[in-house]
mmCIF file of C-alpha atoms in Angstrom:
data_model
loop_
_atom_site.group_PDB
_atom_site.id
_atom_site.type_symbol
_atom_site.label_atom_id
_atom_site.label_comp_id
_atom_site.label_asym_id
_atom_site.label_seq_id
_atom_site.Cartn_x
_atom_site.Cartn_y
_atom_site.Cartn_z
ATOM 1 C CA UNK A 334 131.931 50.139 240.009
ATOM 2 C CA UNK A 335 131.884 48.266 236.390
ATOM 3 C CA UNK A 336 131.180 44.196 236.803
ATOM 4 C CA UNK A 337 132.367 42.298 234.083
ATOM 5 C CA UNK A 338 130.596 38.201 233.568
ATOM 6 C CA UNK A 339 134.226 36.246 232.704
ATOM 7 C CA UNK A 340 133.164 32.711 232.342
ATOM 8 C CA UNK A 341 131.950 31.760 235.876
ATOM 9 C CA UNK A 342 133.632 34.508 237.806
ATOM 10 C CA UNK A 343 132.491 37.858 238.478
ATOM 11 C CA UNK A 344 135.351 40.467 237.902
ATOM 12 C CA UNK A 345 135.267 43.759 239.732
ATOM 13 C CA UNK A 346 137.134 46.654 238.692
ATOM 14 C CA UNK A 347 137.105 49.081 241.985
ATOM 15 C CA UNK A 348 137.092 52.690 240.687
ATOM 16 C CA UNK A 349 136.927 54.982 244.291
ATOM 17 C CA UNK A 350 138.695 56.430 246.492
ATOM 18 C CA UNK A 351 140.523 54.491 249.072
ATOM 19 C CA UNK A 352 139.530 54.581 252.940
ATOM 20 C CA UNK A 353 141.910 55.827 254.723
ATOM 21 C CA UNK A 354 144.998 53.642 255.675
ATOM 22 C CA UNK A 355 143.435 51.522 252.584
ATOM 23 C CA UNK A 356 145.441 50.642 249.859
ATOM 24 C CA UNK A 357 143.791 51.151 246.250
ATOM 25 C CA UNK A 358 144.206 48.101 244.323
ATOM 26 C CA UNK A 359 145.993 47.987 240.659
ATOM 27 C CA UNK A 360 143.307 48.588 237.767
ATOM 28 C CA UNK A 361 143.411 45.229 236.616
ATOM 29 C CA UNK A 362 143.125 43.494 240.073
ATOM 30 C CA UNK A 363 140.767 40.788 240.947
ATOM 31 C CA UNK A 364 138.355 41.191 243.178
ATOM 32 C CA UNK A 365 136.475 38.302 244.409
ATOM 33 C CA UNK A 366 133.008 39.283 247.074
ATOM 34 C CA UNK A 367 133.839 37.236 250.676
ATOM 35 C CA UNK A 368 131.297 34.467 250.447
ATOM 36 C CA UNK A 369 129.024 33.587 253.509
ATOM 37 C CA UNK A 370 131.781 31.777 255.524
ATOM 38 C CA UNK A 371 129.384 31.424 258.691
ATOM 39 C CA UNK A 372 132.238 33.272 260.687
ATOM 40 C CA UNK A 373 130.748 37.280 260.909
ATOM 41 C CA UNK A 374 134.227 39.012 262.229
ATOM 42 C CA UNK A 375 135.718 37.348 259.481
ATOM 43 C CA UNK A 376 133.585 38.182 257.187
ATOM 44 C CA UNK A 377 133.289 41.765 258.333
ATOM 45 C CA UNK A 378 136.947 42.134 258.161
ATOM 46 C CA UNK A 379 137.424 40.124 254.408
ATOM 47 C CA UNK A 380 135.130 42.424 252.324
ATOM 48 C CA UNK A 381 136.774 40.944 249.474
ATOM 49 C CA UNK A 382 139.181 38.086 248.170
ATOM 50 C CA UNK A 383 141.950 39.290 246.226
ATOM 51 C CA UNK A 384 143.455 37.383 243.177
ATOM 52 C CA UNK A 385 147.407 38.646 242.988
ATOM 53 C CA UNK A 386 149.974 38.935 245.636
ATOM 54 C CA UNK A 387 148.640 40.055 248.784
ATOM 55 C CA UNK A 388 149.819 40.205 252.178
ATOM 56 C CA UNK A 389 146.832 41.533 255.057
ATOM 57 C CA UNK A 390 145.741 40.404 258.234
ATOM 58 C CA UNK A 391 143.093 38.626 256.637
ATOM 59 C CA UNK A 392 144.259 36.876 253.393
ATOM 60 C CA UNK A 393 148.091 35.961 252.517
ATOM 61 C CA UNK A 394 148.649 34.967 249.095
ATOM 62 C CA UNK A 395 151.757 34.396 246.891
ATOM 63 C CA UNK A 396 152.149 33.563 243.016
ATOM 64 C CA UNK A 397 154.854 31.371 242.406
ATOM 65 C CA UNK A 398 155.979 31.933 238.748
ATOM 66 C CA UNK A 399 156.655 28.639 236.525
ATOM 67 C CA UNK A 400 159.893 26.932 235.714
ATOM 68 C CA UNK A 401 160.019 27.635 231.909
ATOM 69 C CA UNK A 402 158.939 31.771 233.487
ATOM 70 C CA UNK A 403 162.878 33.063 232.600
ATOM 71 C CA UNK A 404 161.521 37.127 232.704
ATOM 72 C CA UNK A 405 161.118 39.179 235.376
ATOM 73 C CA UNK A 406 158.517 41.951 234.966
ATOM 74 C CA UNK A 407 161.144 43.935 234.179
ATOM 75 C CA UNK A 408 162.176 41.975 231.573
ATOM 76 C CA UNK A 409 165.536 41.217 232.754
ATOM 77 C CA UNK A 410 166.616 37.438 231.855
ATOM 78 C CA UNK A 411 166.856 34.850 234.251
ATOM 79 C CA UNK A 412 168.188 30.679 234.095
ATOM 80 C CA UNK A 413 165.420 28.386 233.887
ATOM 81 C CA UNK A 414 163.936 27.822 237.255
ATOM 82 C CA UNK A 415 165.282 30.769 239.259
ATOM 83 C CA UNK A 416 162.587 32.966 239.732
ATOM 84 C CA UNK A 417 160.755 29.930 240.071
ATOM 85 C CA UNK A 418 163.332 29.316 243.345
ATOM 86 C CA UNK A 419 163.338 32.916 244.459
ATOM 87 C CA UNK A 420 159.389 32.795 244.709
ATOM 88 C CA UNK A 421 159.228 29.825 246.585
ATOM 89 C CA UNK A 422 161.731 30.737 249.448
ATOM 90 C CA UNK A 423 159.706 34.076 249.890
ATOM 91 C CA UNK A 424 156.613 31.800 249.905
ATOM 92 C CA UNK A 425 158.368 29.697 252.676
ATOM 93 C CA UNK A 426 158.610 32.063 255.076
ATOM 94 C CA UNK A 427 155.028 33.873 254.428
ATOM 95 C CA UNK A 428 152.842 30.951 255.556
ATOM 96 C CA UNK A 429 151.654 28.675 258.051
ATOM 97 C CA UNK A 430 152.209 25.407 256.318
ATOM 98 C CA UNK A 431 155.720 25.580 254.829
ATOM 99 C CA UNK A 432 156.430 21.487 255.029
ATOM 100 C CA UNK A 433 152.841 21.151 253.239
ATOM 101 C CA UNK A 434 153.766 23.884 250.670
ATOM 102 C CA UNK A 435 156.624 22.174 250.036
ATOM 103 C CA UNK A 436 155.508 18.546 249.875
ATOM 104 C CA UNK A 437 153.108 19.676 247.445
ATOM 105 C CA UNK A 438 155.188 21.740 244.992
ATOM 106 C CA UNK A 439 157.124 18.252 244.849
ATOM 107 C CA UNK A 440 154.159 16.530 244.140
ATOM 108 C CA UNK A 441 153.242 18.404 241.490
ATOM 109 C CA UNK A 442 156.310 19.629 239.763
ATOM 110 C CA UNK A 443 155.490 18.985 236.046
ATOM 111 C CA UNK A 444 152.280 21.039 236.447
ATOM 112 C CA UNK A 445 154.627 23.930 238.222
ATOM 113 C CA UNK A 446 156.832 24.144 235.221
ATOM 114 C CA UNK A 447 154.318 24.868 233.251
ATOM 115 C CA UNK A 448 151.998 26.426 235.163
ATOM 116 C CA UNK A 449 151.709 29.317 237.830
ATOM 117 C CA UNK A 450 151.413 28.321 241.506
ATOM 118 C CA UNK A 451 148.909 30.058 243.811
ATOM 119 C CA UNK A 452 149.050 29.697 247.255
ATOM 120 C CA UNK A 453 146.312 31.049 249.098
ATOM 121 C CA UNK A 454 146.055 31.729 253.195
ATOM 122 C CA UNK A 455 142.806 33.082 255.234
ATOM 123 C CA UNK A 456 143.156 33.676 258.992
ATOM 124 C CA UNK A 457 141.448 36.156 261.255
ATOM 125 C CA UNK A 458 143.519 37.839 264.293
ATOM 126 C CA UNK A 459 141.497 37.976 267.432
ATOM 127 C CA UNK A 460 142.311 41.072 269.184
ATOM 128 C CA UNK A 461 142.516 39.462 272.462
ATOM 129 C CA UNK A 462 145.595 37.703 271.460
ATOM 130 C CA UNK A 463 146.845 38.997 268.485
ATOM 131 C CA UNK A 464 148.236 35.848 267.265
ATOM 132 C CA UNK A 465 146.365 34.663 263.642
ATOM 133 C CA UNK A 466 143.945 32.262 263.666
ATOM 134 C CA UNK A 467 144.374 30.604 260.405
ATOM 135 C CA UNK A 468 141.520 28.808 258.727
ATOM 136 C CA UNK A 469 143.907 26.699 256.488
ATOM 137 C CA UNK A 470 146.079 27.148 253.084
ATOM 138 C CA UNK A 471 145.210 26.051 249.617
ATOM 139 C CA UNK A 472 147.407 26.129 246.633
ATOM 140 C CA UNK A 473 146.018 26.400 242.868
ATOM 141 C CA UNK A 474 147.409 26.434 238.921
ATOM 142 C CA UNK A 475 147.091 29.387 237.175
ATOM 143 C CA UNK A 476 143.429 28.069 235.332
ATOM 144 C CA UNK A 477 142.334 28.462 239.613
ATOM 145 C CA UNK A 478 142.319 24.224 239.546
ATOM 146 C CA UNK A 479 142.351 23.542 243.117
ATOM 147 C CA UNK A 480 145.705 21.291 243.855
ATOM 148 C CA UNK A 481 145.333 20.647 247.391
ATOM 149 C CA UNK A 482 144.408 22.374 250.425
ATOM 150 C CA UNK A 483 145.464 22.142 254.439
ATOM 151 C CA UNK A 484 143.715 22.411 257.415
ATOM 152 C CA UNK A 485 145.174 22.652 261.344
ATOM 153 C CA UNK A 486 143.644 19.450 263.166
ATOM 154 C CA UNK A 487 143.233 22.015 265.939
ATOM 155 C CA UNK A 488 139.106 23.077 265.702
ATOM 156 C CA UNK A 489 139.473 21.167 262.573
ATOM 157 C CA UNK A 490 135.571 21.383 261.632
ATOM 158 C CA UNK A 491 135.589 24.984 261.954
ATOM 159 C CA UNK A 492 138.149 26.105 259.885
ATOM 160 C CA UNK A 493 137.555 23.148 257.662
ATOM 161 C CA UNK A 494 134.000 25.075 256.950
ATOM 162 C CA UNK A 495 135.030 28.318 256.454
ATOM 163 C CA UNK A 496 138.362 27.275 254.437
ATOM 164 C CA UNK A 497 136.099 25.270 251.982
ATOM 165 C CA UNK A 498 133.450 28.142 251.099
ATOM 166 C CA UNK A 499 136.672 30.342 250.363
ATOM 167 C CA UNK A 500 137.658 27.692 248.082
ATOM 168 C CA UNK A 501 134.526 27.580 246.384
ATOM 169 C CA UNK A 502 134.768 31.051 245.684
ATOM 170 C CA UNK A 503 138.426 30.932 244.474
ATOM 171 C CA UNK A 504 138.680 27.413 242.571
ATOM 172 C CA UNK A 505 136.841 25.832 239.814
ATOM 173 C CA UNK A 506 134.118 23.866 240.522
ATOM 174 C CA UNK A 507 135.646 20.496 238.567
ATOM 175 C CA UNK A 508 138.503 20.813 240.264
ATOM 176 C CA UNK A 509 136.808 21.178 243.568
ATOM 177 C CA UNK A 510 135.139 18.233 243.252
ATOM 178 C CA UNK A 511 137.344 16.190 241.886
ATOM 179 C CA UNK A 512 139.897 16.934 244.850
ATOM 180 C CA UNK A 513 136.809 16.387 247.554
ATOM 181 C CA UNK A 514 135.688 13.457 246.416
ATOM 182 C CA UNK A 515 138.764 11.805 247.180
#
């Protein structure tokens, strides 16, 4: 394993091979180490955050590409805004917290045509019920500037805990701050 000191964030570039039923993650995929959350299956389960478009029982994120983005990686061309639209509805129907995913893309439009949305979602399936237990959702720019975050009222404390460590990992200290402070 090489580690790589990029400003304040520790890059990992995984070079094994994959456990099996484990899916080996692109060469130039971020790898973030699962802080201390204070939640041990969790943590057990979360070996690592990942920084690109992911979709496990543990973390659910989704890069929503800018309005001025008019590419695909393909490099086909596109209107102004559309892939911009035809992230967003997938990101709709991957989360928890659609209304606050949407009331917050609203809210900050003029970053989002500019800028890259991240949306971010941690939950932990008990095997009792199967049904996720999500910690919360957090969106952030492309510069990982924490926007805003959401937490169930339901056991609000607890997820509020674990949901803010993972946020400290992900986001900026600035702009963690700055958004918890008021």
């Amino acid at each position: 394993m090489r580690i790589k000191k990029a400003s304040s964030w520790l890059v990992f570039f995984v070079r094994r091979s994959p456990a099996k039923g484990e899916r080996m993650p692109h060469p130039q995929t971020v790898l973030l180490p699962c802080p201390s959350v204070g939640h041990r299956a969790f943590e057990k389960s979360l070996k690592s955050i990942r920084i690109e478009d992911t979709d496990t029982p543990q973390q659910i994120t989704k890069f929503v590409r800018p309005t001025l983005c008019l590419t695909d990686t393909l490099g086909a061309g596109y209107l102004e805004g559309e892939l911009q639209r035809t992230d967003l509805t997938a990101a709709l129907g991957m989360f928890h917290y659609p209304k606050f995913i949407e009331r917050c893309f609203a809210a900050h439009r003029e970053l989002f045509t500019v800028a890259q949305c991240r949306i971010y979602q941690f939950q932990t399936i008990p095997a009792k019920s199967g049904v996720p237990f999500v910690f919360g959702l957090f969106i952030t720019d492309d510069q990982h500037n924490l926007v805003d975050f959401c937490v169930d009222t339901q056991q609000r404390e607890k997820r509020r805990g674990v949901l803010l460590r993972l946020i400290r990992a992900v986001c900026t200290p600035t702009s963690v701050n700055r958004k918890l402070s008021h």
